[in-house]
Each structure stands twice: as structure tokens, then as C-alpha cells.
PDB file of C-alpha atoms and ligand atoms in Angstrom:
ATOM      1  CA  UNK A  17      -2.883 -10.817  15.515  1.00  0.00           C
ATOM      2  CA  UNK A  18       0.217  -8.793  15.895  1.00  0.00           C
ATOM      3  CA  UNK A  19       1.861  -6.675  13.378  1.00  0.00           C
ATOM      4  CA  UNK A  20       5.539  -5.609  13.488  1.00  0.00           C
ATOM      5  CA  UNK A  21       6.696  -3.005  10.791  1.00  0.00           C
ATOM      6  CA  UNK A  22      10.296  -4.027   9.568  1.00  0.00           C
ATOM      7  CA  UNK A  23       9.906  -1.528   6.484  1.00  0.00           C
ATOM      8  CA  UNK A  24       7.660   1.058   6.311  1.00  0.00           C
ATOM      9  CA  UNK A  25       9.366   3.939   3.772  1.00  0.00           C
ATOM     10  CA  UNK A  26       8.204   4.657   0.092  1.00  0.00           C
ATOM     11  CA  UNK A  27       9.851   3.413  -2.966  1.00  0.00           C
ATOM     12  CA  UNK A  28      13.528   4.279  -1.687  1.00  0.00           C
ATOM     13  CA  UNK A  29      14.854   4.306   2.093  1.00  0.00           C
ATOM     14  CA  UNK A  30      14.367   7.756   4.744  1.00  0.00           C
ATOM     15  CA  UNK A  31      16.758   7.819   7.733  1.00  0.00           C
ATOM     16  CA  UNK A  32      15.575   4.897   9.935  1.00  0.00           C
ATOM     17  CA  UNK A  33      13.449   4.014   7.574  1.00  0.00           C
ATOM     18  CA  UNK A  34      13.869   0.554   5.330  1.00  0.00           C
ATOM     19  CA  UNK A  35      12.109  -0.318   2.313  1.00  0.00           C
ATOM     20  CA  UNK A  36       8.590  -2.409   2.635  1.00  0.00           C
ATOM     21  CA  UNK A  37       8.148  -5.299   4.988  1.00  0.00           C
ATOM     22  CA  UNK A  38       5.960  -6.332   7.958  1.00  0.00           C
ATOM     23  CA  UNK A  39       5.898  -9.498  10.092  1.00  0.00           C
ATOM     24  CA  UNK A  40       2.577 -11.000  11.082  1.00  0.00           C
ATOM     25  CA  UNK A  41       1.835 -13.237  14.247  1.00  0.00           C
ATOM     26  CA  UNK A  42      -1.160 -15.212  14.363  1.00  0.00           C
ATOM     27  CA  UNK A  43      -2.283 -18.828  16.533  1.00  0.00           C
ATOM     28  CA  UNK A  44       1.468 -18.955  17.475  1.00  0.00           C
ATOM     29  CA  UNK A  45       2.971 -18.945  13.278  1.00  0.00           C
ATOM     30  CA  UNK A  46       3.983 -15.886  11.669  1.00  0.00           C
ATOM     31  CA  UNK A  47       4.443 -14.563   8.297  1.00  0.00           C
ATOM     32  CA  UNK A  48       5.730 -11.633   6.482  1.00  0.00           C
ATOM     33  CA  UNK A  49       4.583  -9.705   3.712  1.00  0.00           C
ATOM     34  CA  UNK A  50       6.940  -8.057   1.483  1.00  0.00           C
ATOM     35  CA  UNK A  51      10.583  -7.773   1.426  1.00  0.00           C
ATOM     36  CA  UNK A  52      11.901  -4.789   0.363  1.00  0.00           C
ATOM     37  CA  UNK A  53      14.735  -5.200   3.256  1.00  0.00           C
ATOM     38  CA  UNK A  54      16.257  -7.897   4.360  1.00  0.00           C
ATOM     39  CA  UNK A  55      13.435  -9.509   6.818  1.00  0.00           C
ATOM     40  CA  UNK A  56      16.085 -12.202   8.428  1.00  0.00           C
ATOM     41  CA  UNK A  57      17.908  -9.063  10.101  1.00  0.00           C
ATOM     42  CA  UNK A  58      14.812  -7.855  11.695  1.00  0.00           C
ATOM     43  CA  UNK A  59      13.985 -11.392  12.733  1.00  0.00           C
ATOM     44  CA  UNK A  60      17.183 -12.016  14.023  1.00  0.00           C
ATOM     45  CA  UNK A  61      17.295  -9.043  16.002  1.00  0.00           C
ATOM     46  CA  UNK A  62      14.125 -10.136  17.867  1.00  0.00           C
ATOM     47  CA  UNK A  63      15.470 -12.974  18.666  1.00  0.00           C
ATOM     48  CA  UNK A  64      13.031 -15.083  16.202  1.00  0.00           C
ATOM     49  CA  UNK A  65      14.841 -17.911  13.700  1.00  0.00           C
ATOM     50  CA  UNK A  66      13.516 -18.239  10.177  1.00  0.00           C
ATOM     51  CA  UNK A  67      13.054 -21.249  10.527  1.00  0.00           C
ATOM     52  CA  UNK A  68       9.276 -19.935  12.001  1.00  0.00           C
ATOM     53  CA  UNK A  69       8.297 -18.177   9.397  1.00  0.00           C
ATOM     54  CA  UNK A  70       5.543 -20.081   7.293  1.00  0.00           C
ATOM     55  CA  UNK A  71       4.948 -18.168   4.692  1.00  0.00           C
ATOM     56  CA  UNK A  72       6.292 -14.866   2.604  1.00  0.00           C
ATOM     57  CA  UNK A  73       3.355 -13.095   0.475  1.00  0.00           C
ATOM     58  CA  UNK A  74       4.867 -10.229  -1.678  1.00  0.00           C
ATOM     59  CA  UNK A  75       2.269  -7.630  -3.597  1.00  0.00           C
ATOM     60  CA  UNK A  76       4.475  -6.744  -6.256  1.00  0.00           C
ATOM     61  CA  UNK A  77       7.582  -7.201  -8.257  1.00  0.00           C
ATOM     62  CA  UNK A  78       9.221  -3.806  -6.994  1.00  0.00           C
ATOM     63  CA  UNK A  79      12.606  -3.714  -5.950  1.00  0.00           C
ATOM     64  CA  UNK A  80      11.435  -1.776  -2.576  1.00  0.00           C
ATOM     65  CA  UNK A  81       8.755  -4.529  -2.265  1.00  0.00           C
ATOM     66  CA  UNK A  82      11.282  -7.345  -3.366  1.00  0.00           C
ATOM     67  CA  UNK A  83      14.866  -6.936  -2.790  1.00  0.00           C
ATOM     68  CA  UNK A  84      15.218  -8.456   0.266  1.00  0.00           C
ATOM     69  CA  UNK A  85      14.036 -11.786  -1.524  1.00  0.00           C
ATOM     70  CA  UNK A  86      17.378 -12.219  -3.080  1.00  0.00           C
ATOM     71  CA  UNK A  87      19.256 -12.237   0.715  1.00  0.00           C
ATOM     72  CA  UNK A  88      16.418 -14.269   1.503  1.00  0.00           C
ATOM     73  CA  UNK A  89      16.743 -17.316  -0.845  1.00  0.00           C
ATOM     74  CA  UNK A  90      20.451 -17.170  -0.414  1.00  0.00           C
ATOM     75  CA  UNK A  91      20.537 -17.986   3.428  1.00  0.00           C
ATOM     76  CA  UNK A  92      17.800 -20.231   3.498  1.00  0.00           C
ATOM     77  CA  UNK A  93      20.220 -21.988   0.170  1.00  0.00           C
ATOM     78  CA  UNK A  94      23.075 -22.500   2.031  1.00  0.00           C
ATOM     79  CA  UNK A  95      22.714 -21.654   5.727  1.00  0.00           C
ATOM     80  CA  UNK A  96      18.740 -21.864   7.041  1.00  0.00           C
ATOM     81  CA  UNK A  97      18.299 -25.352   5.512  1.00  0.00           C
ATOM     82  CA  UNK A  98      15.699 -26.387   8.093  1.00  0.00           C
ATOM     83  CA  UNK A  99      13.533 -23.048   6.925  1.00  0.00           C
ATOM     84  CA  UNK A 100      11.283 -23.244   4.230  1.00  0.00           C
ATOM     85  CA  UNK A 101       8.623 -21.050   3.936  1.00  0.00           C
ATOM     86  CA  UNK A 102       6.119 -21.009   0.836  1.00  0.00           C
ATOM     87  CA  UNK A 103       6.896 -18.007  -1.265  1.00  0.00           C
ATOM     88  CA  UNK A 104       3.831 -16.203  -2.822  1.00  0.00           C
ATOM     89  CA  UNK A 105       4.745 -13.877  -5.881  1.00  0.00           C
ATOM     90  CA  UNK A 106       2.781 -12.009  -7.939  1.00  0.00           C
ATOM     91  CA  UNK A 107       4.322 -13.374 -10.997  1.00  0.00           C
ATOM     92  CA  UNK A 108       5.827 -16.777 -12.263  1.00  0.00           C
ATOM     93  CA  UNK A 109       9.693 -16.501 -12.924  1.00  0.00           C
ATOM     94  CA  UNK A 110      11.129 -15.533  -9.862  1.00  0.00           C
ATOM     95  CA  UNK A 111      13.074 -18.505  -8.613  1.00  0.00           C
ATOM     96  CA  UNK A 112      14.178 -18.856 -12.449  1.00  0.00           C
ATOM     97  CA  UNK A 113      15.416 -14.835 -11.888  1.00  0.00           C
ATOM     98  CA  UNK A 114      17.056 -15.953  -8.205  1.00  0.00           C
ATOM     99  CA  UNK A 115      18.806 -18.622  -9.506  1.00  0.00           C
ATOM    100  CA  UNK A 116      21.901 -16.934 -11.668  1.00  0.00           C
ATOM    101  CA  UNK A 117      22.784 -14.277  -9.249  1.00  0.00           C
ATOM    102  CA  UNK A 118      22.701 -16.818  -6.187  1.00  0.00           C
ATOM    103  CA  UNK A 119      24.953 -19.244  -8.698  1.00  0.00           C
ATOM    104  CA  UNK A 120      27.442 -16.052  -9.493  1.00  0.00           C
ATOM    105  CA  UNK A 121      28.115 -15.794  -5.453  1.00  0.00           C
ATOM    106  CA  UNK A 122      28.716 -19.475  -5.328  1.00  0.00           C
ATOM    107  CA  UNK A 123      25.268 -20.737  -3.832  1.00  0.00           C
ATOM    108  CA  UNK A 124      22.623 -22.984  -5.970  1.00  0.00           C
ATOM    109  CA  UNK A 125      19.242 -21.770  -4.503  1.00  0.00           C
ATOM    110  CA  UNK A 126      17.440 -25.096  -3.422  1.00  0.00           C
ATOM    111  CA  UNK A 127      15.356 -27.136  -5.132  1.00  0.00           C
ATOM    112  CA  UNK A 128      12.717 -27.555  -2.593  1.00  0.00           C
ATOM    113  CA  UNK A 129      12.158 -23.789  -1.926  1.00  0.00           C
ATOM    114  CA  UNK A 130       8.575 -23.860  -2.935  1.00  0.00           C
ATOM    115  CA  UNK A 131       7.344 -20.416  -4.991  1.00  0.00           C
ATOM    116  CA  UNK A 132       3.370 -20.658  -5.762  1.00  0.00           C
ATOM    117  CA  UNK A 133       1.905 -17.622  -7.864  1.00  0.00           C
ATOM    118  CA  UNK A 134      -0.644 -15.908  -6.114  1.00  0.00           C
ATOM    119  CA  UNK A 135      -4.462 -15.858  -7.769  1.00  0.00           C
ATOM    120  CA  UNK A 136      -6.761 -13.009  -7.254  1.00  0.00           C
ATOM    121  CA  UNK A 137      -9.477 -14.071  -4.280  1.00  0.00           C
ATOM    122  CA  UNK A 138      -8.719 -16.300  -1.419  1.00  0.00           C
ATOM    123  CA  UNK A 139      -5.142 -17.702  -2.003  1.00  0.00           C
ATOM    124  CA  UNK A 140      -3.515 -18.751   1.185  1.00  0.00           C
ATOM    125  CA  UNK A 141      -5.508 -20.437   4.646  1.00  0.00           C
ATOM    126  CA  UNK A 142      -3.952 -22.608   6.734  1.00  0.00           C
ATOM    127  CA  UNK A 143      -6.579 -22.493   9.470  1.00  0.00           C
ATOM    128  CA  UNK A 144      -4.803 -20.039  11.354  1.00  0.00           C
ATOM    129  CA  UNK A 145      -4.253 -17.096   8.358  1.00  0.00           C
ATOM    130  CA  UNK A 146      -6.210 -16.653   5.617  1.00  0.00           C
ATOM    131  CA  UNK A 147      -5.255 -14.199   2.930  1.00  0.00           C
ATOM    132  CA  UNK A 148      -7.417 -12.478   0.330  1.00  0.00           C
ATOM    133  CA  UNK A 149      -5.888 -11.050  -2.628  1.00  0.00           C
ATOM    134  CA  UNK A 150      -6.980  -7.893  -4.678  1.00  0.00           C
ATOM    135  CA  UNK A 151      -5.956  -6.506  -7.594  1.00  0.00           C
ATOM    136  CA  UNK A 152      -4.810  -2.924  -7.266  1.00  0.00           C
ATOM    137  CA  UNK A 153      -4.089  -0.865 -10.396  1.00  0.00           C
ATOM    138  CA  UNK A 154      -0.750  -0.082  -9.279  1.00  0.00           C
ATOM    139  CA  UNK A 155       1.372  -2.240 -12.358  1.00  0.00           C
ATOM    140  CA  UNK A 156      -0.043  -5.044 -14.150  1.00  0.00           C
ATOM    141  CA  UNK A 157      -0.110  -7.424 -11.469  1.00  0.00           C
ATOM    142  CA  UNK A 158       0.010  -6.022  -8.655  1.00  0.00           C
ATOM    143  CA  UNK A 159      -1.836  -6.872  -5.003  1.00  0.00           C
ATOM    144  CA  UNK A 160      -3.724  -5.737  -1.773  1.00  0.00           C
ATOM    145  CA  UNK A 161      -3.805  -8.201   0.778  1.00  0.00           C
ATOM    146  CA  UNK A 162      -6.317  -8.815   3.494  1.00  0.00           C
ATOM    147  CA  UNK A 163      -5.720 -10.769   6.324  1.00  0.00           C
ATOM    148  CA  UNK A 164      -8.155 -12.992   8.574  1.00  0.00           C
ATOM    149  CA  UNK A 165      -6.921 -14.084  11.423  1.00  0.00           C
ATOM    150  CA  UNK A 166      -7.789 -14.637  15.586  1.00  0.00           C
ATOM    151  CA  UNK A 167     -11.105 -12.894  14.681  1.00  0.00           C
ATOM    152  CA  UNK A 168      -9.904  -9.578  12.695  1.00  0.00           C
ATOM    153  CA  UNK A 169      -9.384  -7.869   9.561  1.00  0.00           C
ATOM    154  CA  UNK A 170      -6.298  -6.550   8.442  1.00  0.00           C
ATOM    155  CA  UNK A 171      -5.397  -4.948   5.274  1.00  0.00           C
ATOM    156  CA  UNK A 172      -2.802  -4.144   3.501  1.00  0.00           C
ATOM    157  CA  UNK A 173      -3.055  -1.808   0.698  1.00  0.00           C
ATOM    158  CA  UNK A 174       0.137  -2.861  -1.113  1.00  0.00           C
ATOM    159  CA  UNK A 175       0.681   0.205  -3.931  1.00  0.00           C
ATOM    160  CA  UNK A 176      -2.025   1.430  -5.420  1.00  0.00           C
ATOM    161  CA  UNK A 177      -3.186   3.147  -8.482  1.00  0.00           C
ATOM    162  CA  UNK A 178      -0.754   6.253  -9.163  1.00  0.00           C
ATOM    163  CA  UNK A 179      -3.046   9.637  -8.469  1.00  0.00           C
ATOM    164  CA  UNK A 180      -6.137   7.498  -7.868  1.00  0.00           C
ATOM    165  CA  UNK A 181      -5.494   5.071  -5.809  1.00  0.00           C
ATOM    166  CA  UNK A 182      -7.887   5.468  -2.747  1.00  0.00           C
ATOM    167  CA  UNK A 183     -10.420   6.533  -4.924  1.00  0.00           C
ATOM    168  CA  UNK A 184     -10.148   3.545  -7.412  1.00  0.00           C
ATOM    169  CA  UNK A 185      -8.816   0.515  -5.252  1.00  0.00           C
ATOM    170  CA  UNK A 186      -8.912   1.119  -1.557  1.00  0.00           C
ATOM    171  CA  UNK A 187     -12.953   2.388  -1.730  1.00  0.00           C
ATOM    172  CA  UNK A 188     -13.534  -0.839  -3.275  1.00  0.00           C
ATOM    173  CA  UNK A 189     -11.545  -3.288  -1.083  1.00  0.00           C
ATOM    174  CA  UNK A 190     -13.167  -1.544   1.887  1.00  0.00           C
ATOM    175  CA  UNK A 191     -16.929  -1.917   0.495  1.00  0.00           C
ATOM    176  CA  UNK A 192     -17.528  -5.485   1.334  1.00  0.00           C
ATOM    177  CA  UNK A 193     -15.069  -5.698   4.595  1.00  0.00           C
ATOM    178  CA  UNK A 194     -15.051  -3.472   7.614  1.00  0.00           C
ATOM    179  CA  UNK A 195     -10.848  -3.680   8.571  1.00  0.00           C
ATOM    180  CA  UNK A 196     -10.152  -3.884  12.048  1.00  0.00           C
ATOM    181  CA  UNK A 197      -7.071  -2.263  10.582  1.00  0.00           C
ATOM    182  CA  UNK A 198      -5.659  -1.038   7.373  1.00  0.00           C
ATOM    183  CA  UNK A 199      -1.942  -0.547   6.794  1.00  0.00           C
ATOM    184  CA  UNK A 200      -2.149   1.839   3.675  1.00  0.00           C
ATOM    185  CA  UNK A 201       0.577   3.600   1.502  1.00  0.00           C
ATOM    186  CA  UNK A 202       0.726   7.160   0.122  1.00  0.00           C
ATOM    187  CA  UNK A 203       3.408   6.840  -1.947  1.00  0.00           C
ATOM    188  CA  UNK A 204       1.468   7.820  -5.166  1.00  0.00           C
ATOM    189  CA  UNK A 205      -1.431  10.508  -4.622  1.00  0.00           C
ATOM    190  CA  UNK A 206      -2.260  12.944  -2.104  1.00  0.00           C
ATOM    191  CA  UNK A 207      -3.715  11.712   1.173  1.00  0.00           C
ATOM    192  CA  UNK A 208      -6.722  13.819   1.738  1.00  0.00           C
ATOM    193  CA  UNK A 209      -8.008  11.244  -1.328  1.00  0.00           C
ATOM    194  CA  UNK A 210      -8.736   8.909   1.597  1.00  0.00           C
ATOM    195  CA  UNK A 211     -11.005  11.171   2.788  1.00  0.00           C
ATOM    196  CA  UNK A 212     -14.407   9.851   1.558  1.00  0.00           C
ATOM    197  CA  UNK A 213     -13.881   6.237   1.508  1.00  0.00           C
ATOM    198  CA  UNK A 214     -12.687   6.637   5.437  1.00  0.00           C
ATOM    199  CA  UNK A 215     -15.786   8.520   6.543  1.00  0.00           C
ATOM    200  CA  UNK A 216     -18.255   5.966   4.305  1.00  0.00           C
ATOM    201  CA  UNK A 217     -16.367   2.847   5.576  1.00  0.00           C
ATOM    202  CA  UNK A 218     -14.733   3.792   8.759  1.00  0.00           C
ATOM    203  CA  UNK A 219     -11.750   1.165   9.483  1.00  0.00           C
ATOM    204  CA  UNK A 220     -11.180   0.845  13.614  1.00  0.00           C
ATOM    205  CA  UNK A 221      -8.021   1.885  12.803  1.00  0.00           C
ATOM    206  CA  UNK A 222      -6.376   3.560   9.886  1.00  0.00           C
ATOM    207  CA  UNK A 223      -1.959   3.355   9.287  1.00  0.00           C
ATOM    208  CA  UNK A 224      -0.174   5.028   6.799  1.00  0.00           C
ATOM    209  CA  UNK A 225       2.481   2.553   5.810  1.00  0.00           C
ATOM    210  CA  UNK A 226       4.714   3.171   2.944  1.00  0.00           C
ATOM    211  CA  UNK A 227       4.600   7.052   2.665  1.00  0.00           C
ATOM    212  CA  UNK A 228       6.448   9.735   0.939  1.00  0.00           C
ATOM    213  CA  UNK A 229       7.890  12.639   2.774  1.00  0.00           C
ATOM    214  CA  UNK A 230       5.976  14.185  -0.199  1.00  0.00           C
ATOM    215  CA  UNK A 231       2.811  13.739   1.212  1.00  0.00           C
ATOM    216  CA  UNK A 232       3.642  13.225   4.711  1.00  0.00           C
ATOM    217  CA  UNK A 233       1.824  16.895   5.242  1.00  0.00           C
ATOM    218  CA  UNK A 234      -1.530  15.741   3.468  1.00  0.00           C
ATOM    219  CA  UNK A 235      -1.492  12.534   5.725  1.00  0.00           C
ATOM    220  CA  UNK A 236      -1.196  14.286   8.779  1.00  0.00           C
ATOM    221  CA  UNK A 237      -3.759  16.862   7.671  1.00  0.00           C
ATOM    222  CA  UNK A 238      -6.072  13.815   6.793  1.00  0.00           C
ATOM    223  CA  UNK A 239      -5.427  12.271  10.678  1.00  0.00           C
ATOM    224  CA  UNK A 240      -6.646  15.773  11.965  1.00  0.00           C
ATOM    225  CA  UNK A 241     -10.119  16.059   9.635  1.00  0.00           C
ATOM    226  CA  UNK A 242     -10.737  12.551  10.776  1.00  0.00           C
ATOM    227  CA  UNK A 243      -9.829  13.074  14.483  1.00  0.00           C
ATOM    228  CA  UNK A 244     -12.751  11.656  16.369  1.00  0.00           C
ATOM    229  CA  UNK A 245     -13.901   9.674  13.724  1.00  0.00           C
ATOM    230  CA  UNK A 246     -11.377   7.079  12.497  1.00  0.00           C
ATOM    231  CA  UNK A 247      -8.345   6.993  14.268  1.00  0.00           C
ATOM    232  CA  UNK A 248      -5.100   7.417  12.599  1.00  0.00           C
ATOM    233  CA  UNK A 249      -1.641   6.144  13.392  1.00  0.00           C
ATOM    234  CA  UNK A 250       1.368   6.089  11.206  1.00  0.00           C
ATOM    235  CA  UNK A 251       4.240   3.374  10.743  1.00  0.00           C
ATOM    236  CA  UNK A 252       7.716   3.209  11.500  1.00  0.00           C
ATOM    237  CA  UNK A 253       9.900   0.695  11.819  1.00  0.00           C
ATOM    238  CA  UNK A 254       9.995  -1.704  14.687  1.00  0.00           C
ATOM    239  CA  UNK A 255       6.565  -0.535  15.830  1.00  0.00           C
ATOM    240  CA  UNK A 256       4.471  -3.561  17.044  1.00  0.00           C
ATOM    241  CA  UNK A 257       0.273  -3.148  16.556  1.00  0.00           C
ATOM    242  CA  UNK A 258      -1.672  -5.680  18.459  1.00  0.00           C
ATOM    243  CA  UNK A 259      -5.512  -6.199  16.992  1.00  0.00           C
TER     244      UNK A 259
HETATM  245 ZN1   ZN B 483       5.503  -0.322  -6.467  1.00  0.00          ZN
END
């Protein structure tokens, strides 16, 4: 499984760093989860069409987590007609909410764009992928997502429970699964709150993905307690992990 960060700031963009979304590669498809930019530039410039891309599986309804849907629908409405991936949202509604702005700029979103809502537990598996979804207390209805694929474990935290989140979602996801990686945010809490979940269930390797400047100390004062232990990396965008 490869993962390619497209996205990887908080809730608004750093220099050189977009809003949240990540490509995956698996068995020769890929995916993407979340798009807070525009994924079909990052696609483009690596030279892949989206016309590969088999599915799109957001966490949230969050502009930073979302508003690169909108760009989305409208080239795959009137220019990508060969691409159509199966959008997974959090909440019914969203081609309904599509639909008027794409119409104001002149393009009727197709018809045969397919948006499923995603249900807590095993949602997606296509025998190459299969996705696991968790509720986090982040907003209503809002998701972690693991990924099975080629062997391995990946999660992604999504956002989490504001001031708790590690404590309250992320021990729990990681008490039945050990993650042969976990992209996680710290967009919400202070990162040393990883702390004891990491050393009780060790992931082989730990990313912060999605994290505030704000507690971009505490996360590299977390990767230095846990030096030896769990190793720690942190995302920007463009960079490629392999599992
Ligand atoms: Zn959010």
C-alpha cells in the first residue's frame, strides 16, 4: 500500500501546506480520502488521470475535509466523463448541495455520479481495499477510517474529539487493531495526549497528519519521549509512505 499526502495542514492552509487529502494505492487501484484541496491537481501533476481513481471516502462534512469535492464533481460533470468514482460521505444531501452551485457556473453535475452514505463498521471492500469506519466524537457524524489492504493496517484518524480526542477515540480504535501505520491529526488537543495509548498499543509507525502549528511543539516533544519505542514521522505534502 502506498500513501501520498496531497493535504496534510489543519483546518485552514500553512505555506506549502493544503487542506486534508491523501491518495491511496493498493493491487494496482487507488483511492483518496478527503478533499479539502482540489485532489485532480495533485493527480494531474503525477501524471495519474481521474479516470483511476475508484473511490473517494471523506470523514466529515468540513470545508478543509470537503471543499475540493465541489471542483471535483464539476470536472468529472463536464470534462472527466469517463471517471466515476463512488463517493462516500458522511451524510446524505451532498449531491442535492453540489447541484445549485455547479448549475450557477453553467454545469449540471451528472446523474450517474454515484454518492453512497457511509455506515459505521465495514463499509467499502472491493477485494483489493477494505475500509472500516469509526465514529469519532469530533461533530455528529463524523469518521476514522482504517484501511486493509496488501496485508497492512492503515489508519486514519480523521478529526477527533476536541481536547480528548486520543484519549476518547484513537485508544479505542487502536484496542482491537495493531496499525501498521496511523496517519493522525492534532488539530484539537495537545499531543503528548497520545502518549499512553502509543506506549499500550504501539503502531509500527505513528504520522501526524493534519496538525496545528499550535501544537506542532507538543508533537515533536511526543516523537522524542517515544524515540525508540514507536517511531514517529510527520506529513507534508507530496510525501509518499510505502507499508
Ligand atoms: Zn473537522
Amino acid at each position: 500500500m502506498r500513501i501520498t499526502f496531497f493535504g496534510t495542514s489543519h483546518g485552514v492552509p500553512e505555506a506549502n501546506r493544503k487542506c486534508s487529502s491523501s491518495l491511496i494505492e493498493a493491487g494496482g487501484k487507488k483511492y483518496l480520502i478527503d478533499a479539502g484541496t482540489n485532489p485532480i491537481d495533485d493527480l494531474v501533476t503525477m501524471g495519474l488521470r481521474p479516470e483511476a481513481v475508484a473511490a473517494v471516502f471523506i470523514t466529515h462534512l468540513h470545508g478543509d475535509h470537503t471543499d475540493g469535492l465541489v471542483h471535483f464533481a464539476d470536472l468529472l460533470s463536464w470534462y472527466y466523463k469517463e471517471a466515476s468514482p463512488v463517493f462516500y460521505v458522511p451524510k446524505p444531501g451532498v449531491p442535492d448541495a453540489l447541484r445549485p452551485w455547479l448549475s450557477l457556473n453553467g454545469v449540471a453535475l451528472r446523474d450517474d455520479l454515484e454518492f453512497r452514505v457511509i455506515r459505521e463498521g465495514v463499509f467499502y471492500d472491493d477485494g483489493v481495499l477494505r475500509v472500516t469506519a469509526f465514529r469519532t466524537g469530533h461533530i455528529d457524524v463524523s469518521y476514522a477510517f482504517l484501511l486493509e489492504a496488501e496485508g497492512k493496517k492503515a489508519l486514519f484518524t480523521g478529526d477527533m474529539k476536541h481536547e480528548t480526542g486520543p484519549l476518547d477515540d484513537y485508544a479505542r480504535f487502536a484496542e482491537s487493531h495493531v496499525f501498521d501505520f496511523a496517519a493522525a491529526e492534532c488539530a484539537h488537543f495537545d499531543a503528548m495526549l497520545y502518549e499512553a495509548p502509543l506506549r499500550e498499543h504501539p503502531p509500527k509507525l505513528f504520522c501526524f497528519n493534519h496538525y496545528s502549528p499550535r501544537y506542532e511543539e507538543s508533537c515533536r516533544h511526543l516523537a522524542r519521549e517515544l524515540d525508540g519505542t514507536v517511531p514517529v514521522i510527520f506529513a507534508t505534502d507530496g510525501r509518499m509512505v510505502d507499508l
